[in-house]
mmCIF file with all atom_site columns, C-alpha atoms in Angstrom:
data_model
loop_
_atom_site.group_PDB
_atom_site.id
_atom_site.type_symbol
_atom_site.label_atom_id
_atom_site.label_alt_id
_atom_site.label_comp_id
_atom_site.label_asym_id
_atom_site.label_entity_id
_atom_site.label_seq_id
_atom_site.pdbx_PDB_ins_code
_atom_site.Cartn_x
_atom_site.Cartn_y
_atom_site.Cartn_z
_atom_site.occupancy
_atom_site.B_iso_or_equiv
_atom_site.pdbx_formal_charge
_atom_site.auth_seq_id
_atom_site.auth_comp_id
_atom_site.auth_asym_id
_atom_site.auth_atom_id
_atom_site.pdbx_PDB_model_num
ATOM 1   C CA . UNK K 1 1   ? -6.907  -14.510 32.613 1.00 44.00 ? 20  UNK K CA 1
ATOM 2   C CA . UNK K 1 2   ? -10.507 -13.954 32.081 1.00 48.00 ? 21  UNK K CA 1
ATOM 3   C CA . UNK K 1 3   ? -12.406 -10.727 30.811 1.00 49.00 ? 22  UNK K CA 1
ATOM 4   C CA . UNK K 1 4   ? -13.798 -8.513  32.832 1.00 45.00 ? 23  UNK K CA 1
ATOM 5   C CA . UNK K 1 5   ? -17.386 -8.529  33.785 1.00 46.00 ? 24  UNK K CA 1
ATOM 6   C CA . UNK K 1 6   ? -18.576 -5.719  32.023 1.00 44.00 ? 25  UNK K CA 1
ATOM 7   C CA . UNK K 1 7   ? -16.649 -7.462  28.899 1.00 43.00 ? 26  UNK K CA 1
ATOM 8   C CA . UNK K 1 8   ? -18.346 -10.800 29.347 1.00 47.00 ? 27  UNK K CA 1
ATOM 9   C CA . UNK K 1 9   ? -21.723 -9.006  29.658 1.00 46.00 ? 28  UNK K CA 1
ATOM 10  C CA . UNK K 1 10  ? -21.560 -7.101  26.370 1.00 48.00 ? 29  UNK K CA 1
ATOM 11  C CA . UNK K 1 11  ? -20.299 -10.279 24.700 1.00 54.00 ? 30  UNK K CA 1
ATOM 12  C CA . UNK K 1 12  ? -23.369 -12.441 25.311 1.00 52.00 ? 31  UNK K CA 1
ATOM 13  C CA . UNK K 1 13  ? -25.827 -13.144 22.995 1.00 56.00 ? 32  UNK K CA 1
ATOM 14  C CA . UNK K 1 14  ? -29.531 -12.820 23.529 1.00 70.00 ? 33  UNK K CA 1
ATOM 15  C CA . UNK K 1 15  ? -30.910 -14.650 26.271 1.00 68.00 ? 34  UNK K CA 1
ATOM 16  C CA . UNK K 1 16  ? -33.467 -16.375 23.687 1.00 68.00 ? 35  UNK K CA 1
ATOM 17  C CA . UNK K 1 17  ? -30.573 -17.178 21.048 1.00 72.00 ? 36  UNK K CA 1
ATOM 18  C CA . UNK K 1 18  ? -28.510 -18.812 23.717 1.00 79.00 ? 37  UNK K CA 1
ATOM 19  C CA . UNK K 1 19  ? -28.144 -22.687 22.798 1.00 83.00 ? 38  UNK K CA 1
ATOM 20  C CA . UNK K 1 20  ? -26.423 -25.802 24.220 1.00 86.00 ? 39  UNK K CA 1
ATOM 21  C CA . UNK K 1 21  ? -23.308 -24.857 22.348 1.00 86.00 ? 40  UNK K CA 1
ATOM 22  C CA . UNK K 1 22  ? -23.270 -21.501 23.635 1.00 85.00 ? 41  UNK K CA 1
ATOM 23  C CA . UNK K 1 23  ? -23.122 -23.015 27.380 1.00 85.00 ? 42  UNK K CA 1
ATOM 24  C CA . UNK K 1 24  ? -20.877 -25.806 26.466 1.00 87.00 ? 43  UNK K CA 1
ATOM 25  C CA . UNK K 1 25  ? -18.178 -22.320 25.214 1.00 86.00 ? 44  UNK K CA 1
ATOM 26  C CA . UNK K 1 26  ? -18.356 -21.867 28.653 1.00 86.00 ? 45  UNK K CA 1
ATOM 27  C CA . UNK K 1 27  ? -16.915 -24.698 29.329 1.00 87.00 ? 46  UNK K CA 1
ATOM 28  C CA . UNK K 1 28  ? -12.546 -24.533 29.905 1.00 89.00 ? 47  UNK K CA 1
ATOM 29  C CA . UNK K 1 29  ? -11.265 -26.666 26.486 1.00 88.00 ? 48  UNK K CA 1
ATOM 30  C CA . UNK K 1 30  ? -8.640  -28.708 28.239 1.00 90.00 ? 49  UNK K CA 1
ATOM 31  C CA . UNK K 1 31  ? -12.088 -30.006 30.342 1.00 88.00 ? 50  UNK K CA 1
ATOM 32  C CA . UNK K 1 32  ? -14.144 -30.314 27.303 1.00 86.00 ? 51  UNK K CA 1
ATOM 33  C CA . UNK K 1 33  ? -11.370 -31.902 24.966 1.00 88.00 ? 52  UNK K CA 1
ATOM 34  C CA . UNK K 1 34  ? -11.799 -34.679 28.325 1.00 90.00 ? 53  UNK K CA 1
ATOM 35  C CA . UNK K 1 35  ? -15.166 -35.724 27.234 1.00 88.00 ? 54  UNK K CA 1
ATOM 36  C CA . UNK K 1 36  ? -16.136 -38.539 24.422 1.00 90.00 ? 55  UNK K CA 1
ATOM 37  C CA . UNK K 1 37  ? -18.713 -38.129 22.228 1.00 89.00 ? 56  UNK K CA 1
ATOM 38  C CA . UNK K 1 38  ? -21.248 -39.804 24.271 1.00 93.00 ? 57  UNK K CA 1
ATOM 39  C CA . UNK K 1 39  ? -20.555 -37.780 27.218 1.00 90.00 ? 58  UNK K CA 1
ATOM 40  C CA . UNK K 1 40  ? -20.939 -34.675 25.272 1.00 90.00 ? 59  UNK K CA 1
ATOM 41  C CA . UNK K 1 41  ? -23.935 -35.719 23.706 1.00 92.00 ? 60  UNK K CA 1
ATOM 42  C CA . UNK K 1 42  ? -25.707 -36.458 26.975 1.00 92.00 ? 61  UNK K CA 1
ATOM 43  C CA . UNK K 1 43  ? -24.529 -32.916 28.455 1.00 90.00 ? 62  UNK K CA 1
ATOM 44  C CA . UNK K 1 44  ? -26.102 -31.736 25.135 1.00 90.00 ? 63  UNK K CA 1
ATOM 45  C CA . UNK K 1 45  ? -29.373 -33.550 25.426 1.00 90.00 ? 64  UNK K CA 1
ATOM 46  C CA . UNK K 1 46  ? -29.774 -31.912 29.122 1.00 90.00 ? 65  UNK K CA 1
ATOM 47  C CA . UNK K 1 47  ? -29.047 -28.387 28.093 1.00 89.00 ? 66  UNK K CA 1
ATOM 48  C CA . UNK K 1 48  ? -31.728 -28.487 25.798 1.00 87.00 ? 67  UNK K CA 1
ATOM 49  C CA . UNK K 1 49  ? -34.344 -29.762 27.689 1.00 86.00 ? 68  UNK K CA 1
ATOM 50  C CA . UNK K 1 50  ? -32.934 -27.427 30.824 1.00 85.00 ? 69  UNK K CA 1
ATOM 51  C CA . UNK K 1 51  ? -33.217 -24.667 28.710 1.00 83.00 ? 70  UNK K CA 1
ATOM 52  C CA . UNK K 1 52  ? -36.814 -23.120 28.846 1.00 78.00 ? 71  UNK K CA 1
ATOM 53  C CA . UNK K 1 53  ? -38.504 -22.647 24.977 1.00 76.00 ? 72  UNK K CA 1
ATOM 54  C CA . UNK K 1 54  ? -41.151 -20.160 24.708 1.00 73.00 ? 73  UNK K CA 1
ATOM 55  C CA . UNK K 1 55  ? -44.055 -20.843 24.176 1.00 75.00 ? 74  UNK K CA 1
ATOM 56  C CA . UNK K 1 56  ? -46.640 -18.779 21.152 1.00 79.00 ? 75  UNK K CA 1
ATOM 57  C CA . UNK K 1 57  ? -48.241 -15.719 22.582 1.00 82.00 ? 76  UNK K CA 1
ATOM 58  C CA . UNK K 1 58  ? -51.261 -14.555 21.417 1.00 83.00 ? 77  UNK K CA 1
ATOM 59  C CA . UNK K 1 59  ? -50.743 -11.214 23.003 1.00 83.00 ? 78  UNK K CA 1
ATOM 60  C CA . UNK K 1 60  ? -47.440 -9.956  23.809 1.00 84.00 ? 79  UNK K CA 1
ATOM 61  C CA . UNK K 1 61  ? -47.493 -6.236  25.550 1.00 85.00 ? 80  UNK K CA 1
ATOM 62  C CA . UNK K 1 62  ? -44.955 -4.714  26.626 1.00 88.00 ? 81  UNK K CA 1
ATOM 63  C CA . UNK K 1 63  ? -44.014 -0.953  27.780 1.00 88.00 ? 82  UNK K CA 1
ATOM 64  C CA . UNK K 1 64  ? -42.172 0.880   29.970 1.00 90.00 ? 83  UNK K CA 1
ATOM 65  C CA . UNK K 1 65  ? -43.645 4.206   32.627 1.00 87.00 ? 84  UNK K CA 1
ATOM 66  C CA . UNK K 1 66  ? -40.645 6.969   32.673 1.00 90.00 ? 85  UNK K CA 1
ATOM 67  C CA . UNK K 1 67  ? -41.445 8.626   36.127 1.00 87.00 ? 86  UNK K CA 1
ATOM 68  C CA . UNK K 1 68  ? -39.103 11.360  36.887 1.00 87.00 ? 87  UNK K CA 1
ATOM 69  C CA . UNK K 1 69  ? -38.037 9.820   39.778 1.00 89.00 ? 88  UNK K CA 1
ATOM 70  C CA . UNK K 1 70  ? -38.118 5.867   39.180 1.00 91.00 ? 89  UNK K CA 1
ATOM 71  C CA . UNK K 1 71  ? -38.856 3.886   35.994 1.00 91.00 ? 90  UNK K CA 1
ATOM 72  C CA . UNK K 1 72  ? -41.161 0.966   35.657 1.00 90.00 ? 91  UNK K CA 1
ATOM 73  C CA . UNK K 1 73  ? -42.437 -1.688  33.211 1.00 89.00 ? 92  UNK K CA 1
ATOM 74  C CA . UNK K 1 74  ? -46.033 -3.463  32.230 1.00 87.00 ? 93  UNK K CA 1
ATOM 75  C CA . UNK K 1 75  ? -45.994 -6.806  30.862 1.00 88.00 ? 94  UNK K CA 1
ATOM 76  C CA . UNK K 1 76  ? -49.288 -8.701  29.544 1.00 85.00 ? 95  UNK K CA 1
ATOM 77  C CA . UNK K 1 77  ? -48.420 -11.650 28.196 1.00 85.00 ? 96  UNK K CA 1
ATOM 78  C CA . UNK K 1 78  ? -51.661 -14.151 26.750 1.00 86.00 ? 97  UNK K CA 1
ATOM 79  C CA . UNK K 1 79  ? -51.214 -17.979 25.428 1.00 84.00 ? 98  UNK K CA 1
ATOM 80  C CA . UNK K 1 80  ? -52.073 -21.303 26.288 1.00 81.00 ? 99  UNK K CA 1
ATOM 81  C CA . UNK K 1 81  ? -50.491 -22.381 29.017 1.00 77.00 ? 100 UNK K CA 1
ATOM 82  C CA . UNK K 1 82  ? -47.908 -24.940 28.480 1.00 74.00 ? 101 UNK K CA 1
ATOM 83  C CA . UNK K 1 83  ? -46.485 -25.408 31.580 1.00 72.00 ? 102 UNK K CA 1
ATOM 84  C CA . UNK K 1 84  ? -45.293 -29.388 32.631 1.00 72.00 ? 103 UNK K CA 1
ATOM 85  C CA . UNK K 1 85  ? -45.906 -28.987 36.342 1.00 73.00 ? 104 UNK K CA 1
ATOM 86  C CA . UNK K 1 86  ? -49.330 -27.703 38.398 1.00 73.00 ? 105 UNK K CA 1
ATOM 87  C CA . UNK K 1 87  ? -48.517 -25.269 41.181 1.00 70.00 ? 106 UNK K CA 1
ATOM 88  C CA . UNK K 1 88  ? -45.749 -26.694 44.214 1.00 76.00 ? 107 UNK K CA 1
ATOM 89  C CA . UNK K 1 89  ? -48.178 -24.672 46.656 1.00 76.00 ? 108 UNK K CA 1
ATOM 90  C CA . UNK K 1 90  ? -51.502 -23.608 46.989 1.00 78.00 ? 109 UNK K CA 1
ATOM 91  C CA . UNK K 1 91  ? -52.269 -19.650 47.231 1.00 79.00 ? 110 UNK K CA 1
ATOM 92  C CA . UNK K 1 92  ? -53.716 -18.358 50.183 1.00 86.00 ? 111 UNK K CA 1
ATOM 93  C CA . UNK K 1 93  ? -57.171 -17.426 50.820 1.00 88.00 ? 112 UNK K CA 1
ATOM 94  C CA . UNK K 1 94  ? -56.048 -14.079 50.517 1.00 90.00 ? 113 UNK K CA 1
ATOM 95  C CA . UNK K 1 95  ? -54.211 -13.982 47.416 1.00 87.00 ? 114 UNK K CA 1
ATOM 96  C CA . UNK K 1 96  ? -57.149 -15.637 45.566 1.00 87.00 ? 115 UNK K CA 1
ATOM 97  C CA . UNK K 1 97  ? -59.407 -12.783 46.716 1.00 92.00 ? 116 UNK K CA 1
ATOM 98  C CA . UNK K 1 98  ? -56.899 -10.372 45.648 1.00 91.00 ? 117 UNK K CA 1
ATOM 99  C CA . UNK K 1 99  ? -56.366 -11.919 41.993 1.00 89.00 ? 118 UNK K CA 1
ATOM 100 C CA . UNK K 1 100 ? -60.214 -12.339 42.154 1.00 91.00 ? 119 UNK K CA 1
ATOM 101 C CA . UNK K 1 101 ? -60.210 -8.412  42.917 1.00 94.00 ? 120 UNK K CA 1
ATOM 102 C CA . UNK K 1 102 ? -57.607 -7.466  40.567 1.00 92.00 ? 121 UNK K CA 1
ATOM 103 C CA . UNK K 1 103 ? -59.410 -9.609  37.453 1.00 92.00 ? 122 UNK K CA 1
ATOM 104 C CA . UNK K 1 104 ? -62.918 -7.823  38.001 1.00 94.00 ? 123 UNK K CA 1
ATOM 105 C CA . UNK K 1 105 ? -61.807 -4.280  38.208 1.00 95.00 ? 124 UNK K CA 1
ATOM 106 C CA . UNK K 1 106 ? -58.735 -5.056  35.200 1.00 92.00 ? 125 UNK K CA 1
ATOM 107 C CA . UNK K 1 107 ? -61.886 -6.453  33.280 1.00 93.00 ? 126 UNK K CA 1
ATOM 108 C CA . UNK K 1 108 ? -64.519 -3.633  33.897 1.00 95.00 ? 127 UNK K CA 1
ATOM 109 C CA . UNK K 1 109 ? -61.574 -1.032  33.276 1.00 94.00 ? 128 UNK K CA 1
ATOM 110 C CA . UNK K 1 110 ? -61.196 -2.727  29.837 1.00 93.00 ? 129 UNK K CA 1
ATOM 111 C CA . UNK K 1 111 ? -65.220 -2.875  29.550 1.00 96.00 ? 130 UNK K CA 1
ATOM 112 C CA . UNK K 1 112 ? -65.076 0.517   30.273 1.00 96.00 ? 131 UNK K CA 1
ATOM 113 C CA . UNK K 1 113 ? -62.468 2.135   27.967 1.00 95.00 ? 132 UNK K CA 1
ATOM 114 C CA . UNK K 1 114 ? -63.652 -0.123  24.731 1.00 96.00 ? 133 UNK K CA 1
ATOM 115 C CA . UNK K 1 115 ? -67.308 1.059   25.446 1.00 96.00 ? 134 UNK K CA 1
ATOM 116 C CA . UNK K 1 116 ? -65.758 4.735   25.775 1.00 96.00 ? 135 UNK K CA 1
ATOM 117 C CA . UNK K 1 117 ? -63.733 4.043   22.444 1.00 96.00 ? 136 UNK K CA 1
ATOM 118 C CA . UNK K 1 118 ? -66.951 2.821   20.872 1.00 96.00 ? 137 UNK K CA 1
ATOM 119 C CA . UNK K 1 119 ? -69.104 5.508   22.033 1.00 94.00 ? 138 UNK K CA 1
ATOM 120 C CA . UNK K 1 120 ? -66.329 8.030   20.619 1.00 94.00 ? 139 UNK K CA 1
ATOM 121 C CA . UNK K 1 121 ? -66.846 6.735   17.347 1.00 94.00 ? 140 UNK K CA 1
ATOM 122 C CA . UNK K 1 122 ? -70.451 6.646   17.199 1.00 92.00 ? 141 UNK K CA 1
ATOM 123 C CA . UNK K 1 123 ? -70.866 10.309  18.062 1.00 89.00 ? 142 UNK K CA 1
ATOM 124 C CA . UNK K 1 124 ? -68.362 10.991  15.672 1.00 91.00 ? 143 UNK K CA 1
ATOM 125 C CA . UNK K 1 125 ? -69.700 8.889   13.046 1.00 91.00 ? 144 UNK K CA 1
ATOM 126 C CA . UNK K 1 126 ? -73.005 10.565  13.560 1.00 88.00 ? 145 UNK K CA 1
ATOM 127 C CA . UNK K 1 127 ? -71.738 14.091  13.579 1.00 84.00 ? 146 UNK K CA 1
ATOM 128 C CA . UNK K 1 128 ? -69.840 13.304  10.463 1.00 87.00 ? 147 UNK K CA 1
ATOM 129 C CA . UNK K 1 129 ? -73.119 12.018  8.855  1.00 88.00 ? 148 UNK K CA 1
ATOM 130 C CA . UNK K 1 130 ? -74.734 14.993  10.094 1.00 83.00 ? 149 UNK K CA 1
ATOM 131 C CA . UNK K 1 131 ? -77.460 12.997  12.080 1.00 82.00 ? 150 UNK K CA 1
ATOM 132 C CA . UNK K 1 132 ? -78.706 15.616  14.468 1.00 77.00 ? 151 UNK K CA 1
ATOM 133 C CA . UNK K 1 133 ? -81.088 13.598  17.489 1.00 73.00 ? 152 UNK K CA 1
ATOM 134 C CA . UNK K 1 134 ? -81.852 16.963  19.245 1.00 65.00 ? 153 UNK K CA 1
ATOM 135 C CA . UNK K 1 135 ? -82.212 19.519  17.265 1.00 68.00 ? 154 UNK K CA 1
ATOM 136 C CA . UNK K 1 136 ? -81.007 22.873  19.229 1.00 68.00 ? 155 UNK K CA 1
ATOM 137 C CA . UNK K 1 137 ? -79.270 23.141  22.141 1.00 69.00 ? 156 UNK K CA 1
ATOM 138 C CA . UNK K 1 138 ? -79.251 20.256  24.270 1.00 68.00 ? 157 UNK K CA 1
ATOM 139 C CA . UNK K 1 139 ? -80.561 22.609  27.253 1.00 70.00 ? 158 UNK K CA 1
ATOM 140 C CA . UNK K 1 140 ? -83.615 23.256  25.485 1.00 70.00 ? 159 UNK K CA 1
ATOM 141 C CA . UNK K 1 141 ? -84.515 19.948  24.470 1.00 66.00 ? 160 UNK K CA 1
ATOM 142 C CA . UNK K 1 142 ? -83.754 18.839  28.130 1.00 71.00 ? 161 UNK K CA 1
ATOM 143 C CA . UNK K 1 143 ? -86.445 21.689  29.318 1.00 75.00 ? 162 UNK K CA 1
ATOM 144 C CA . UNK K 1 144 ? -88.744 20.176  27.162 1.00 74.00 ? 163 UNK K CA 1
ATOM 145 C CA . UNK K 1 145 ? -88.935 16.950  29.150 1.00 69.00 ? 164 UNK K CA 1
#
């Protein structure tokens, strides 16, 4: 008789770590003691090419949102793509105006916030220096124009 589920599920290893030996466990032994070496060695060679590597990432960013009533997660992964295989279809008109959409404003929200950042540390640079531009309140010197 076989575990239960919830057994099997805290018995696996992690989902990266699993390897062509791991799968071939699986397997029932009276079955597996039925193979020959060459049989076993081509099941071998096709888990490991079946079994997706991945690939560098130059950024890797990953959080979760705790809502109080739901939970979600933001993933930004960056790298070359590596992928074998082009796209089986072709996105629709409207989907390529909506990633067109979603790259500007994800691109002037990051423009924004690093030129915020930036800004930050300039004034407080400057205020640390002691660099005063308008000397006074900035009221007065705004009369003065």
């Amino acid at each position: 008789m076989k575990d239960s589920p919830i057994k099997e599920q805290i018995n696996l290893p992690n989902y990266r770590a699993r390897t062509p030996e791991y799968y071939l466990q699986q397997v029932e032994p009276n079955i597996l003691a039925s193979f020959n070496t060459e049989q076993l060695q081509v099941i071998i060679n096709i888990l490991t090419q079946a079994i997706p590597q991945p690939s560098p990432k130059i950024i890797d960013f990953r959080f979760n949102i705790d809502l109080i009533f739901s939970r979600f997660y933001l993933v930004l992964f960056v790298g070359k793509d590596r992928r074998k295989r082009k796209r089986q279809y072709i996105p629709e008109r409207l989907a390529r105006i909506g990633n067109a959409i979603a790259v500007v404003i994800l691109l002037l929200g990051t423009n924004l916030v690093i030129s915020g950042v930036i800004l930050l540390f300039a004034y407080l640079f400057k205020s640390a220096v002691g660099i005063d531009f308008f000397p006074g309140h900035i009221s007065d010197s705004v009369k003065k124009i």
